[in-house]
Amino acid sequence: MTNDEVLKVKFDGWPLPDDYLIEVGRIATVWGALESALNMCLYKLAGFNEVDDPTPFILLAHTNVPQRLDMLGSLCEHLNSAYPSLKEYQPVLAALRSAQKLRNKYTHNSMVKNESGRIVMATGSARGTLKFATETVKLADLRRVTMAIHQAMLDLYKLVLKREIPPLWERPDGWKPEG
């Protein structure tokens, strides 16, 4: 199919209503920004300051997020005597882990529109015991995930970069970052 033919295919409302797809896409996009911020903060804490140095990228490229969070905690613990602001890393790590858990819940499980028109998601786990659940997913649920991810990223900025940035929903009209 040509690009024009592909763009003419009607995807409206498939596989979920478009407003749900927008929010799932927002979760994925904001999560990508958080991962980039986490990597940058790890580079800085590990002493890599040159933007074009490929070494930190090489070291982190194939690590997963839990490994990077362990690295963040270890670096903060190691460096906090020289940089006392890093002593407050535990709540930030907790926020980052919580954000990841929320993101995983909504991106690793399937949502469908059921016969009554509600959006439902089935979840399951087989770690130690077998657990299954089905829950209704509301747009507000998805937005809360995006907000948690965004706030965790801002907490990370404050911890490592000493930049206090208000979350998107608290910024006044026309707000621009300082610096």
mmCIF file of C-alpha atoms in Angstrom:
data_model
loop_
_atom_site.group_PDB
_atom_site.id
_atom_site.type_symbol
_atom_site.label_atom_id
_atom_site.label_comp_id
_atom_site.label_asym_id
_atom_site.label_seq_id
_atom_site.Cartn_x
_atom_site.Cartn_y
_atom_site.Cartn_z
ATOM 1 C CA MET A 1 0.000 0.000 0.000
ATOM 2 C CA THR A 2 1.142 3.517 -0.676
ATOM 3 C CA ASN A 3 1.322 6.105 2.091
ATOM 4 C CA ASP A 4 -1.844 7.743 0.743
ATOM 5 C CA GLU A 5 -3.699 4.416 0.793
ATOM 6 C CA VAL A 6 -2.555 3.679 4.331
ATOM 7 C CA LEU A 7 -3.668 7.111 5.508
ATOM 8 C CA LYS A 8 -7.145 6.538 4.036
ATOM 9 C CA VAL A 9 -7.737 3.420 6.168
ATOM 10 C CA LYS A 10 -10.258 4.269 8.888
ATOM 11 C CA PHE A 11 -8.812 3.441 12.313
ATOM 12 C CA ASP A 12 -11.276 5.642 14.208
ATOM 13 C CA GLY A 13 -12.286 3.926 17.444
ATOM 14 C CA TRP A 14 -10.068 0.895 16.846
ATOM 15 C CA PRO A 15 -8.872 -0.958 18.849
ATOM 16 C CA LEU A 16 -10.197 1.408 21.543
ATOM 17 C CA PRO A 17 -12.027 4.720 21.435
ATOM 18 C CA ASP A 18 -9.682 7.446 20.235
ATOM 19 C CA ASP A 19 -9.723 9.327 23.550
ATOM 20 C CA TYR A 20 -8.322 6.209 25.267
ATOM 21 C CA LEU A 21 -5.705 5.724 22.578
ATOM 22 C CA ILE A 22 -4.585 9.331 23.002
ATOM 23 C CA GLU A 23 -4.060 8.789 26.735
ATOM 24 C CA VAL A 24 -2.189 5.492 26.250
ATOM 25 C CA GLY A 25 0.005 7.265 23.686
ATOM 26 C CA ARG A 26 0.578 10.093 26.152
ATOM 27 C CA ILE A 27 1.668 7.573 28.806
ATOM 28 C CA ALA A 28 4.164 6.035 26.365
ATOM 29 C CA THR A 29 5.512 9.407 25.260
ATOM 30 C CA VAL A 30 5.892 10.858 28.767
ATOM 31 C CA TRP A 31 7.521 7.594 29.859
ATOM 32 C CA GLY A 32 10.059 7.970 27.036
ATOM 33 C CA ALA A 33 10.897 11.448 28.333
ATOM 34 C CA LEU A 34 11.343 10.079 31.859
ATOM 35 C CA GLU A 35 13.699 7.338 30.625
ATOM 36 C CA SER A 36 15.781 9.911 28.748
ATOM 37 C CA ALA A 37 15.925 12.101 31.861
ATOM 38 C CA LEU A 38 16.929 9.131 33.991
ATOM 39 C CA ASN A 39 19.742 8.278 31.590
ATOM 40 C CA MET A 40 20.963 11.874 31.518
ATOM 41 C CA CYS A 41 20.949 12.044 35.324
ATOM 42 C CA LEU A 42 22.882 8.783 35.541
ATOM 43 C CA TYR A 43 25.432 10.157 33.051
ATOM 44 C CA LYS A 44 25.863 13.285 35.173
ATOM 45 C CA LEU A 45 26.110 11.443 38.489
ATOM 46 C CA ALA A 46 28.662 9.041 37.006
ATOM 47 C CA GLY A 47 30.827 12.002 35.999
ATOM 48 C CA PHE A 48 30.116 12.148 32.261
ATOM 49 C CA ASN A 49 29.589 15.766 31.289
ATOM 50 C CA GLU A 50 30.312 15.852 27.570
ATOM 51 C CA VAL A 51 27.108 15.617 25.552
ATOM 52 C CA ASP A 52 28.826 13.927 22.617
ATOM 53 C CA ASP A 53 30.634 11.264 24.708
ATOM 54 C CA PRO A 54 29.194 7.886 23.660
ATOM 55 C CA THR A 55 30.609 6.055 26.689
ATOM 56 C CA PRO A 56 27.645 6.485 29.076
ATOM 57 C CA PHE A 57 25.239 5.574 26.302
ATOM 58 C CA ILE A 58 27.212 2.407 25.633
ATOM 59 C CA LEU A 59 27.135 1.513 29.330
ATOM 60 C CA LEU A 60 23.378 2.039 29.725
ATOM 61 C CA ALA A 61 21.949 1.206 26.304
ATOM 62 C CA HIS A 62 21.021 -2.366 27.156
ATOM 63 C CA THR A 63 20.115 -1.993 30.814
ATOM 64 C CA ASN A 64 16.520 -2.134 31.936
ATOM 65 C CA VAL A 65 14.798 0.463 34.092
ATOM 66 C CA PRO A 66 15.056 -1.484 37.381
ATOM 67 C CA GLN A 67 18.821 -1.768 36.823
ATOM 68 C CA ARG A 68 19.051 1.958 36.122
ATOM 69 C CA LEU A 69 17.059 2.731 39.262
ATOM 70 C CA ASP A 70 19.443 0.556 41.269
ATOM 71 C CA MET A 71 22.332 2.508 39.731
ATOM 72 C CA LEU A 72 20.653 5.799 40.626
ATOM 73 C CA GLY A 73 20.219 4.721 44.240
ATOM 74 C CA SER A 74 23.812 3.487 44.499
ATOM 75 C CA LEU A 75 25.232 6.651 42.945
ATOM 76 C CA CYS A 76 23.150 8.885 45.214
ATOM 77 C CA GLU A 77 24.221 6.898 48.269
ATOM 78 C CA HIS A 78 27.855 7.018 47.166
ATOM 79 C CA LEU A 79 27.858 10.741 46.348
ATOM 80 C CA ASN A 80 25.643 12.180 49.055
ATOM 81 C CA SER A 81 28.516 13.031 51.389
ATOM 82 C CA ALA A 82 29.900 15.357 48.701
ATOM 83 C CA TYR A 83 26.449 16.463 47.486
ATOM 84 C CA PRO A 84 24.094 16.562 50.501
ATOM 85 C CA SER A 85 21.041 17.259 48.336
ATOM 86 C CA LEU A 86 21.308 13.663 47.080
ATOM 87 C CA LYS A 87 20.487 12.352 50.575
ATOM 88 C CA GLU A 88 16.796 12.760 49.740
ATOM 89 C CA TYR A 89 16.934 10.180 46.956
ATOM 90 C CA GLN A 90 14.748 7.470 48.536
ATOM 91 C CA PRO A 91 11.375 9.207 47.926
ATOM 92 C CA VAL A 92 12.425 9.963 44.355
ATOM 93 C CA LEU A 93 13.348 6.317 43.769
ATOM 94 C CA ALA A 94 9.992 5.301 45.217
ATOM 95 C CA ALA A 95 8.175 7.721 42.886
ATOM 96 C CA LEU A 96 10.118 6.423 39.883
ATOM 97 C CA ARG A 97 9.358 2.790 40.785
ATOM 98 C CA SER A 98 5.697 3.581 41.314
ATOM 99 C CA ALA A 99 5.530 5.396 37.974
ATOM 100 C CA GLN A 100 7.086 2.390 36.267
ATOM 101 C CA LYS A 101 4.611 0.018 37.886
ATOM 102 C CA LEU A 102 1.692 2.166 36.740
ATOM 103 C CA ARG A 103 3.080 2.503 33.233
ATOM 104 C CA ASN A 104 3.621 -1.240 32.991
ATOM 105 C CA LYS A 105 0.074 -1.943 34.153
ATOM 106 C CA TYR A 106 -1.484 0.066 31.342
ATOM 107 C CA THR A 107 0.986 -0.717 28.571
ATOM 108 C CA HIS A 108 1.550 -4.430 29.195
ATOM 109 C CA ASN A 109 -2.087 -5.461 29.581
ATOM 110 C CA SER A 110 -4.824 -5.470 26.994
ATOM 111 C CA MET A 111 -7.807 -3.152 27.199
ATOM 112 C CA VAL A 112 -11.025 -3.850 25.336
ATOM 113 C CA LYS A 113 -14.452 -2.338 25.032
ATOM 114 C CA ASN A 114 -16.879 -4.831 26.583
ATOM 115 C CA GLU A 115 -20.478 -5.554 25.600
ATOM 116 C CA SER A 116 -21.774 -2.829 27.940
ATOM 117 C CA GLY A 117 -19.494 -0.239 26.324
ATOM 118 C CA ARG A 118 -17.053 0.041 29.232
ATOM 119 C CA ILE A 119 -13.310 -0.182 28.719
ATOM 120 C CA VAL A 120 -11.974 -3.086 30.765
ATOM 121 C CA MET A 121 -8.534 -4.508 31.323
ATOM 122 C CA ALA A 122 -7.630 -8.008 32.420
ATOM 123 C CA THR A 123 -4.492 -8.440 34.491
ATOM 124 C CA GLY A 124 -2.770 -11.528 35.716
ATOM 125 C CA SER A 125 0.244 -12.686 37.653
ATOM 126 C CA ALA A 126 1.781 -16.098 38.227
ATOM 127 C CA ARG A 127 4.563 -15.123 40.632
ATOM 128 C CA GLY A 128 4.198 -17.414 43.617
ATOM 129 C CA THR A 129 0.421 -17.534 43.358
ATOM 130 C CA LEU A 130 -1.923 -17.279 40.419
ATOM 131 C CA LYS A 131 -3.903 -14.025 40.338
ATOM 132 C CA PHE A 132 -6.398 -12.725 37.792
ATOM 133 C CA ALA A 133 -8.436 -9.539 37.842
ATOM 134 C CA THR A 134 -10.586 -7.514 35.493
ATOM 135 C CA GLU A 135 -11.131 -3.846 36.084
ATOM 136 C CA THR A 136 -12.859 -0.943 34.408
ATOM 137 C CA VAL A 137 -10.444 1.647 33.042
ATOM 138 C CA LYS A 138 -11.507 5.285 33.044
ATOM 139 C CA LEU A 139 -9.841 8.102 31.170
ATOM 140 C CA ALA A 140 -9.010 9.721 34.515
ATOM 141 C CA ASP A 141 -7.103 6.544 35.480
ATOM 142 C CA LEU A 142 -4.901 6.891 32.413
ATOM 143 C CA ARG A 143 -4.333 10.588 33.001
ATOM 144 C CA ARG A 144 -3.297 9.897 36.607
ATOM 145 C CA VAL A 145 -0.618 7.540 35.274
ATOM 146 C CA THR A 146 0.705 10.256 32.968
ATOM 147 C CA MET A 147 0.689 12.716 35.855
ATOM 148 C CA ALA A 148 2.591 10.290 38.127
ATOM 149 C CA ILE A 149 5.230 9.691 35.451
ATOM 150 C CA HIS A 150 5.623 13.420 34.808
ATOM 151 C CA GLN A 151 5.862 14.214 38.537
ATOM 152 C CA ALA A 152 8.469 11.479 39.066
ATOM 153 C CA MET A 153 10.564 12.976 36.268
ATOM 154 C CA LEU A 154 10.317 16.431 37.844
ATOM 155 C CA ASP A 155 11.300 14.958 41.223
ATOM 156 C CA LEU A 156 14.358 13.434 39.546
ATOM 157 C CA TYR A 157 15.272 16.801 37.985
ATOM 158 C CA LYS A 158 15.014 18.464 41.378
ATOM 159 C CA LEU A 159 17.149 15.786 43.057
ATOM 160 C CA VAL A 160 19.965 15.570 40.521
ATOM 161 C CA LEU A 161 19.865 18.846 38.575
ATOM 162 C CA LYS A 162 18.534 21.053 41.393
ATOM 163 C CA ARG A 163 15.850 22.386 39.041
ATOM 164 C CA GLU A 164 12.426 22.842 40.535
ATOM 165 C CA ILE A 165 9.919 22.733 37.687
ATOM 166 C CA PRO A 166 6.187 22.815 38.383
ATOM 167 C CA PRO A 167 4.115 20.041 36.823
ATOM 168 C CA LEU A 168 2.301 20.895 33.614
ATOM 169 C CA TRP A 169 -1.074 21.188 35.363
ATOM 170 C CA GLU A 170 0.277 23.775 37.848
ATOM 171 C CA ARG A 171 2.078 26.038 35.388
ATOM 172 C CA PRO A 172 0.552 29.453 34.799
ATOM 173 C CA ASP A 173 -0.258 30.492 31.242
ATOM 174 C CA GLY A 174 2.870 31.603 29.434
ATOM 175 C CA TRP A 175 5.203 29.831 31.893
ATOM 176 C CA LYS A 176 8.718 29.291 30.598
ATOM 177 C CA PRO A 177 11.600 27.554 32.373
ATOM 178 C CA GLU A 178 14.281 29.761 33.871
ATOM 179 C CA GLY A 179 17.794 29.699 32.565
#
